Coordinates of C-alpha atoms in Angstrom, one line a residue:
X1 CA 59.2 120.4 106.5
X2 CA 60.1 124.0 107.0
X3 CA 61.8 125.4 103.9
X4 CA 64.6 127.9 104.7
X5 CA 66.6 130.2 102.5
X6 CA 70.2 129.3 103.5
X7 CA 71.5 132.6 102.3
X8 CA 69.3 134.5 104.9
X9 CA 70.1 132.8 108.1
X10 CA 70.8 134.7 111.2
X11 CA 74.6 135.1 112.0
X12 CA 73.8 135.1 115.7
X13 CA 70.8 133.4 117.6
X14 CA 70.3 133.9 121.2
X15 CA 67.9 131.8 123.2
X16 CA 66.1 132.1 126.6
X17 CA 65.6 128.6 127.6
X18 CA 62.4 128.7 129.8
X19 CA 59.9 126.2 131.0
X20 CA 61.9 123.3 132.2
X21 CA 60.3 123.4 135.6
X22 CA 56.7 123.9 134.3
X23 CA 57.4 121.0 131.9
X24 CA 58.2 118.6 134.6
X25 CA 55.4 119.8 137.0
X26 CA 52.8 119.2 134.3
X27 CA 54.0 115.6 134.2
X28 CA 54.2 115.1 138.1
X29 CA 58.0 115.0 138.0
X30 CA 60.6 116.9 139.8
X31 CA 61.6 120.3 138.4
X32 CA 65.3 119.0 138.0
X33 CA 64.1 116.3 135.7
X34 CA 62.7 119.0 133.5
X35 CA 66.3 120.6 133.5
X36 CA 67.7 117.1 132.7
X37 CA 65.4 116.7 129.6
X38 CA 66.0 120.4 128.6
X39 CA 69.7 119.4 128.3
X40 CA 68.8 117.3 125.3
X41 CA 67.1 120.3 123.8
X42 CA 70.4 122.3 124.1
X43 CA 72.4 119.5 122.4
X44 CA 69.7 119.4 119.6
X45 CA 69.9 123.1 119.0
X46 CA 73.6 123.3 119.1
X47 CA 73.9 120.6 116.6
X48 CA 71.4 122.1 114.2
X49 CA 72.8 125.5 114.4
X50 CA 76.3 124.0 113.5
X51 CA 74.8 122.0 110.6
X52 CA 73.1 125.1 109.2
X53 CA 76.3 127.1 109.7
X54 CA 75.1 129.6 112.1
X55 CA 78.1 131.1 113.6
X56 CA 77.1 132.2 117.0
X57 CA 74.6 130.7 119.5
X58 CA 74.0 132.2 123.0
X59 CA 72.0 130.4 125.6
X60 CA 70.7 131.9 128.7
X61 CA 71.5 129.1 131.2
X62 CA 71.1 130.9 134.6
X63 CA 70.3 134.3 135.6
X64 CA 71.4 136.5 138.5
X65 CA 68.0 136.3 139.7
X66 CA 67.9 132.4 139.5
X67 CA 70.0 132.4 142.7
X68 CA 66.8 133.2 144.6
X69 CA 65.4 129.9 143.8
X70 CA 65.1 127.0 146.4
X71 CA 68.8 126.1 147.4
X72 CA 68.0 122.4 146.4
X73 CA 67.1 123.5 142.9
X74 CA 70.1 125.7 142.5
X75 CA 72.5 122.9 143.8
X76 CA 70.9 120.7 141.3
X77 CA 71.2 123.0 138.4
X78 CA 74.9 123.6 139.3
X79 CA 75.5 119.8 139.2
X80 CA 73.7 119.5 136.0
X81 CA 75.9 122.2 134.4
X82 CA 79.1 120.6 135.6
X83 CA 78.1 117.2 134.2
X84 CA 76.9 118.7 130.9
X85 CA 80.3 120.4 130.6
X86 CA 82.0 117.2 131.1
X87 CA 79.9 115.2 128.9
X88 CA 79.9 117.6 125.9
X89 CA 83.6 118.6 125.9
X90 CA 84.6 115.9 123.6
X91 CA 81.7 116.7 121.1
X92 CA 82.6 120.3 121.0
X93 CA 86.2 119.6 120.2
X94 CA 85.2 117.2 117.4
X95 CA 82.9 119.7 115.9
X96 CA 85.2 122.7 116.4
X97 CA 82.8 124.5 118.7
X98 CA 84.4 127.3 120.8
X99 CA 82.7 127.9 124.2
X100 CA 82.5 131.2 125.9
X101 CA 80.9 132.1 129.2
X102 CA 79.6 135.4 130.4
X103 CA 78.1 136.3 133.9
X104 CA 79.3 136.6 137.5
X105 CA 81.2 133.4 137.3
X106 CA 82.7 134.2 140.8
X107 CA 79.3 133.3 142.3
X108 CA 79.5 129.9 140.9
X109 CA 80.5 126.8 143.0
X110 CA 84.3 126.4 142.6
X111 CA 84.0 123.0 141.1
X112 CA 81.4 124.3 138.5
X113 CA 83.5 127.4 137.8
X114 CA 86.7 125.4 137.2
X115 CA 84.8 123.0 134.9
X116 CA 83.4 126.0 133.0
X117 CA 86.9 127.8 132.7
X118 CA 88.6 124.4 131.6
X119 CA 86.1 124.0 128.8
X120 CA 86.4 127.6 127.7
X121 CA 90.2 127.1 127.6
X122 CA 90.3 123.8 126.0
X123 CA 88.0 125.2 123.1
X124 CA 89.5 128.6 122.6
X125 CA 91.1 127.8 119.3
X126 CA 88.0 126.0 117.8
X127 CA 86.5 128.0 114.8
X128 CA 83.6 126.0 113.6
X129 CA 81.1 128.1 115.7
X130 CA 80.8 129.9 119.1
X131 CA 78.5 128.9 121.8
X132 CA 78.2 131.5 124.6
X133 CA 76.7 130.4 127.9
X134 CA 75.1 133.1 130.0
X135 CA 75.6 131.8 133.5
X136 CA 74.9 133.8 136.6
X137 CA 74.3 136.5 134.2
X138 CA 72.2 139.7 134.3
X139 CA 72.0 142.5 131.7
X140 CA 71.8 145.3 134.0
X141 CA 74.9 143.9 135.9
X142 CA 76.7 143.5 132.6
X143 CA 76.1 147.1 131.7
X144 CA 77.0 148.3 135.3
X145 CA 80.3 146.6 135.3
X146 CA 81.0 148.2 132.0
X147 CA 80.3 151.7 133.3
X148 CA 82.5 151.0 136.1
X149 CA 85.5 149.9 134.0
X150 CA 85.0 152.9 131.8
X151 CA 85.1 155.3 134.8
X152 CA 88.1 153.8 136.2
X153 CA 89.8 154.3 132.8
X154 CA 88.6 158.0 132.8
X155 CA 89.8 158.4 136.4
X156 CA 93.3 157.2 135.4
X157 CA 93.3 159.6 132.5
X158 CA 93.3 156.8 129.9
X159 CA 90.2 157.8 128.3
X160 CA 88.6 161.2 127.5
X161 CA 84.8 161.2 128.3
X162 CA 84.1 162.9 125.1
X163 CA 85.6 159.7 123.3
X164 CA 83.1 157.4 125.0
X165 CA 81.1 155.8 122.1
X166 CA 79.0 152.8 121.7
X167 CA 81.9 150.8 120.5
X168 CA 83.8 151.8 123.8
X169 CA 80.8 150.5 125.8
X170 CA 80.5 147.3 123.9
X171 CA 84.2 146.6 124.3
X172 CA 83.7 146.6 128.2
X173 CA 80.6 144.2 128.1
X174 CA 81.0 140.6 128.7
X175 CA 80.0 139.7 125.1
X176 CA 82.8 142.0 123.7
X177 CA 84.0 140.5 120.3
X178 CA 80.7 138.8 119.6
X179 CA 78.2 140.4 117.3
X180 CA 74.8 141.4 118.7
X181 CA 72.2 138.6 118.1
X182 CA 70.0 138.8 115.0
X183 CA 67.3 136.5 116.5
X184 CA 66.1 136.1 120.3
X185 CA 64.1 133.0 120.8
X186 CA 61.9 132.8 124.0
X187 CA 60.3 129.7 124.9
X188 CA 57.3 129.0 127.4
X189 CA 55.3 132.0 126.2
X190 CA 56.6 134.6 128.5
X191 CA 56.5 138.1 126.9
X192 CA 59.8 139.5 128.4
X193 CA 63.4 139.4 128.0
X194 CA 64.1 138.7 131.8
X195 CA 67.3 141.1 132.0
X196 CA 69.1 139.2 129.2
X197 CA 71.5 141.0 126.9
X198 CA 69.8 144.4 127.5
X199 CA 72.4 146.3 125.4
X200 CA 72.8 143.6 122.9
X201 CA 69.2 143.1 121.8
X202 CA 68.7 146.7 120.7
X203 CA 67.7 145.5 117.2
X204 CA 67.2 141.9 117.6
X205 CA 64.1 140.3 116.1
X206 CA 62.2 138.5 118.9
X207 CA 60.3 135.1 118.4
X208 CA 58.2 133.9 121.3
X209 CA 56.7 130.4 121.4
X210 CA 54.5 128.6 123.8
X211 CA 56.5 125.5 123.6
X212 CA 58.4 124.7 126.8
X213 CA 62.1 124.2 126.4
X214 CA 62.2 120.5 126.9
X215 CA 59.9 120.2 123.8
X216 CA 61.8 122.6 121.7
X217 CA 63.8 120.6 119.3
X218 CA 64.7 120.9 115.6
X219 CA 61.2 121.4 114.1
X220 CA 60.4 124.3 116.4
X221 CA 64.0 125.8 115.8
X222 CA 63.4 125.8 112.1
X223 CA 60.1 127.3 112.6
X224 CA 61.7 130.2 114.6
X225 CA 64.3 130.7 111.8
X226 CA 61.5 130.8 109.2
X227 CA 59.9 133.5 111.1
X228 CA 63.2 135.4 111.2
X229 CA 63.5 135.2 107.4
X230 CA 59.9 136.7 107.0
X231 CA 61.0 139.8 109.1
X232 CA 62.3 143.1 107.2
X233 CA 65.2 144.2 109.2
X234 CA 65.1 148.1 108.7
X235 CA 67.4 149.5 111.6
X236 CA 65.5 152.8 111.5
X237 CA 65.1 153.0 107.7
X238 CA 62.0 152.8 105.7
X239 CA 60.8 149.6 104.0
X240 CA 61.2 151.2 100.5
X241 CA 64.9 152.0 101.4
X242 CA 65.5 148.5 102.5
X243 CA 64.0 147.1 99.3
X244 CA 65.9 149.4 97.0
X245 CA 69.2 148.4 98.8
X246 CA 68.1 144.6 98.4
X247 CA 67.5 145.0 94.7
X248 CA 70.7 147.0 94.1
X249 CA 72.7 144.3 95.8
X250 CA 71.1 141.4 93.5

């Protein structure tokens, strides 16, 4: 059993859910079967986060690059997403979970986009925790769209370029209003962030595990949280400075 300090949990956990296809292929199953099993991992991690009191959970569900996968797999993923939203809405309402979505939602099939927007609208007043689905999402595209929006404001004379700060940029990102992740979990052992939350991950602690997403459940999640608690978050300061501040706060 993993022992956690419940006073030092991350406020926001982000997850790159990778390895569904490989998990299935290793078992001689279709890649879509792996995605179906991975859906159970999503439920387990959402429920454990809510139980622990983690306020924000962001899940990288489908990237802008994933549109390049075989059409049959993409169609299957879209169908799974629509079914997941329908099956989980009641659970989200019972547990006070607010759903947000970021990404190029206009690229989603109409039925999927409508189901996602309906779930976001239905849960908008829930206050138990916030789950953000990154769907058809790319970090570079997110930043590019923010730059375009800021440029339009400058062109209209609404914003002085000298007053463009990090807070201004953040306000134009898809994740505006959501704090930056404290911990990023990457499954399947890949050592990259795959165009996910490029701005938001500037000072995020990164945990990489070889576990494939369908096998990532409560035990693996607790291990990731224990790793986070072993980290000293310095934000550019020295370790001695951080320790003095910690002792002063006690």
